[in-house]
Amino acid sequence: MSLEPRVDGDRRPTIDLESAVQALRESPEFRGPIEPMDGHDHANDHFALVYEGEDERCAAAVPFLRQGLEQGEKCMYVGDEGSLDAVAESLRERGVDVDAALESGALVFETVRETYLEGGSFDAESMMELYEGAIEAATAEYEALRVVAETGWILEDGVSIEEFMAYESKVNELFKDEDAIALCQYDREAFPAEALIDVVRVHPHLIYDTTVCHNFYYTPPEEFSGPDRPDRELDRMLGTLCERAQAKASLEKRTETLRAQHEIISRADIGFEEKLRRFLELGREHFDLDIGFLAHVTGERFEIVDAVGTHELIQPGKAADLSGTYCRQVVESERLVSVANAGEQGWAEREAYETYGLDSYIGAPVSVGGEQYGTLCFASRDARTEPFSEAERTFLELTGQWVSYELEREQRQAQLSALNEMSRDLMDAETHAEITRATVEHAEETLGLPLTALVRYDRETGSLETVGRTERAADELPTAALSATPSGPLWEAFTAGERRIVEDVDSISGVGDDVTEIAAIPLGPHGLFVTATESPGGFCDAEIEFVQTTAATVETACGRADREQLLQEREETLEEQNESLSRLNRINDTIRNIGQALVQASSREEIETVVCDQLAEVGPYELAWIGEHDSVTDEITPREWAGAENGYLDAATVTADESVTGHGPTGTAVETHEPQVVNNVLDDPAFEPWREAALNRGYHASIALPLVYGDVLYGVLNVYANQPGVFDELERSVLAELGDTIAYAVNAVESKKALVSDEVTELEFRVEDERLEIVELARESGCDLSLEGVVPSTDGQLRVYMSTRGASAEDLLAFAPDMATTEVSLVSEHDDEGVPVCLFEAALSEESLCETVRRHGGRPRTVAVEDGAATVVVEIAADADIRAFVEMFVGNYPDSELVAQRSDERPRQTPTEFRATLTEELTERQLEVLQTAYFGGYFDKPRGQTGSEVAASMDISQPTFNTHVRAAQRRLCRQLFEASTADD
């Protein structure tokens, strides 16, 4: 079948030469080369198979038939009766359902007797009519008719070769432009050589030795049988020789061009620019044209990148409007365009021809990363005599592909270089702000991404915030609107952790007019890398890949910055912890030393001296001093100090009033009873009155610790450090505990002084304040009450014995829940001339009168309530702060007054000393049991309490009570009698 268009219209046959050849090309049985069939104008679909052996015949015939059945064609096989079964079996072996094909009529087996020899002898005209009818019938129901015919019968039935070849020649005309194709089989071993020569002449295509080739020895029908056959055959042979010579020369030229092309490509010592120039020179020579050039097209702008040849308008750097160039056709069609003769092909009236005056031109598109870059072109002022051949077109297309590849590689190298440069800068960036700044700068200057922004996720607000953008992005990329929750594309990309491409940019307010797409690439938990393109087709795959690589680089930098920041924070924390631990060890050592000294201290002055000396010796402390508050003048005066004082205390006035000097840390500590810290003397307003003096002496931080035990203030400890920020939470807490320890120690020595001092001061108070529970008890019950004795227990709690007169035990016990006592129990009850007299035992709480007096260094001597008023006599040390004690007492019981103050000097052998000597061998538990028994009336007659009752009150068993009492009595007797004997 001819490749020329039909005369009667544009319809092309459904079966063509290439289709038949393809069946052989795809067949595993067919091993030979196949010559391309395109370009042979006189060819039609009529093959001659010259085979040697059955395998070679089946290798061509079976795939030929199988393809026809697969394509919905009607297949006819014409052969001897004995060969049809063998052909059917060969088809079955190769996967063809022969029975189904025969049943449907798609496959037909015809014998030679039924076709070629239907009338008993061969008649060419009858066969032509038979095939003409077969084609018409087949194409009415099927896609086409496919015929395979055997020819061995010619030799057996005496048909002349000349007659059959004339018939074969006419078949070419019959099959021309019809939906039909035929394969005639000739056995080389059966046919004589001279007969096969004619077979070759009448078939346009040959299959021999599993090789398919176009037959240039083919003679058209009108020439094969005409009277001028010798002359025409000679002309054809001579023409064929010329064509082969020309073809060989063309092939050699193409081979040489390909060799030169390969040499240019393979040169590693020259760059792209030099290779491009050599390609342009090579192409100009190959096409025999004057000019070669590469042009870059951006929008409607046309610019020459490089050029060879002599044309004033086609030189490197020259630019023009695309609409006035030959390249416009290439760009718009996106395919190769060739013009051999501009005048004859209707280009003479175009603007490009008038401007450039080129009569011949061939140009191919060049793309980079899937996006159109420009054109690769060759042209001349002279027209060509022949159109551009397929080989020339292919050469230009391949060269254009190489240029595209090289440009893309150059672009990738430039991008990689830019990424490497950005990566180096990002490696130096330590914070997210520095990363943002470096990314934006590179996006604008080196990466070729002028519309770029970085959007960070704010963990505190739970939203996306734009932290950096290029100059153009600030005006043309509205990231704030795109980040809206929950439907903004940037928010969706971030929460999904997936790339988002925003295509419908026209619906977004604030987007630049030329922007076509916006890409949002997540940066893990850090945020998003956002960039936009103005390319007409949006982002190509290569651009998206580059953007994602850039985003990955930024994400890596952010992750590294986070890790380094976390590591730095951990190191700083560890350093702070180590420093804190070192300071803590230092403070603990100091506190341990102070604690040991406090245990041995016998006076308040000794305690204060030890504390100041120890603290002043420990860096970074420079000065430690303890001040005493005068409640009348509100002045705070130093009692003791140590360290680099350098006259500071003489120059400093400190008070606890409303004046300027009363608002400092020391005065505030006095007022609030809370530690006060100034961690930077330089900028703390409260320290302003003493700032200059402190800084001149190297004091940069201070802490004021009130020495409070109970509610008694024993002074203020002030410590100064030689650097700011010393008194952090840990150090403040430890020093506050030290202050409590010091106050406790001062209270202890003051209390001890009241107990063992030779000189004491007795203070007598009259109390009518109902906040003293015994006053309220006496008034409510109408009784009188007196303290009989106080017994300290081993757990530090006081047990008290009180006697009452004038109220029943039942009435008095009803008041127990409202008293500052626990475990109240009745020891004894009797009548004295009709008046009830009771003895009670109770444990005192912290709020009781006796506990309050004892905590403040006093010793209750007498507590008695008569006529609803209490008389309380307290002993304190002679050198104790009487005014402070009185203020404390009146502060706790406002409706009270000091009615007497007496000094008393104890004898050399004081009762206390005698008692201490007498009881020194007793254990605390034995002394407690003995005192409880005594005050409980165990030794009275009659006994106020039995041994069981005393034991129960102490929560011990009676045998234990008896053991302690006997042991205590034995030791007291030894002290009394053995000491007396010794004295005697």
PDB file of N, CA and C in Angstrom, residues 364 386 423 455 574-575 697 952:
ATOM      1  N   ALA A 364      15.075  24.717  16.193  1.00  0.00           N
ATOM      2  CA  ALA A 364      14.466  23.735  17.098  1.00  0.00           C
ATOM      3  C   ALA A 364      14.328  24.351  18.487  1.00  0.00           C
ATOM      4  N   GLU A 386      17.154  22.161  -1.934  1.00  0.00           N
ATOM      5  CA  GLU A 386      16.399  21.002  -1.472  1.00  0.00           C
ATOM      6  C   GLU A 386      15.846  21.281  -0.075  1.00  0.00           C
ATOM      7  N   SER A 423      24.436  27.200  52.152  1.00  0.00           N
ATOM      8  CA  SER A 423      24.666  26.233  53.226  1.00  0.00           C
ATOM      9  C   SER A 423      25.821  26.660  54.108  1.00  0.00           C
ATOM     10  N   VAL A 455       8.169  31.516  56.799  1.00  0.00           N
ATOM     11  CA  VAL A 455       7.062  31.607  57.744  1.00  0.00           C
ATOM     12  C   VAL A 455       7.364  30.660  58.906  1.00  0.00           C
ATOM     13  N   LEU A 574      24.023  23.129  82.875  1.00  0.00           N
ATOM     14  CA  LEU A 574      24.973  22.292  83.603  1.00  0.00           C
ATOM     15  C   LEU A 574      26.012  23.149  84.298  1.00  0.00           C
ATOM     16  N   GLU A 575      26.481  24.179  83.583  1.00  0.00           N
ATOM     17  CA  GLU A 575      27.454  25.079  84.190  1.00  0.00           C
ATOM     18  C   GLU A 575      26.856  25.788  85.397  1.00  0.00           C
ATOM     19  N   ARG A 697      33.128  50.254  97.471  1.00  0.00           N
ATOM     20  CA  ARG A 697      33.778  49.209  98.266  1.00  0.00           C
ATOM     21  C   ARG A 697      33.646  47.821  97.623  1.00  0.00           C
ATOM     22  N   ALA A 952      -0.739   6.054 132.671  1.00  0.00           N
ATOM     23  CA  ALA A 952      -1.661   6.283 131.556  1.00  0.00           C
ATOM     24  C   ALA A 952      -1.536   7.701 131.030  1.00  0.00           C
TER      25      ALA A 952
END
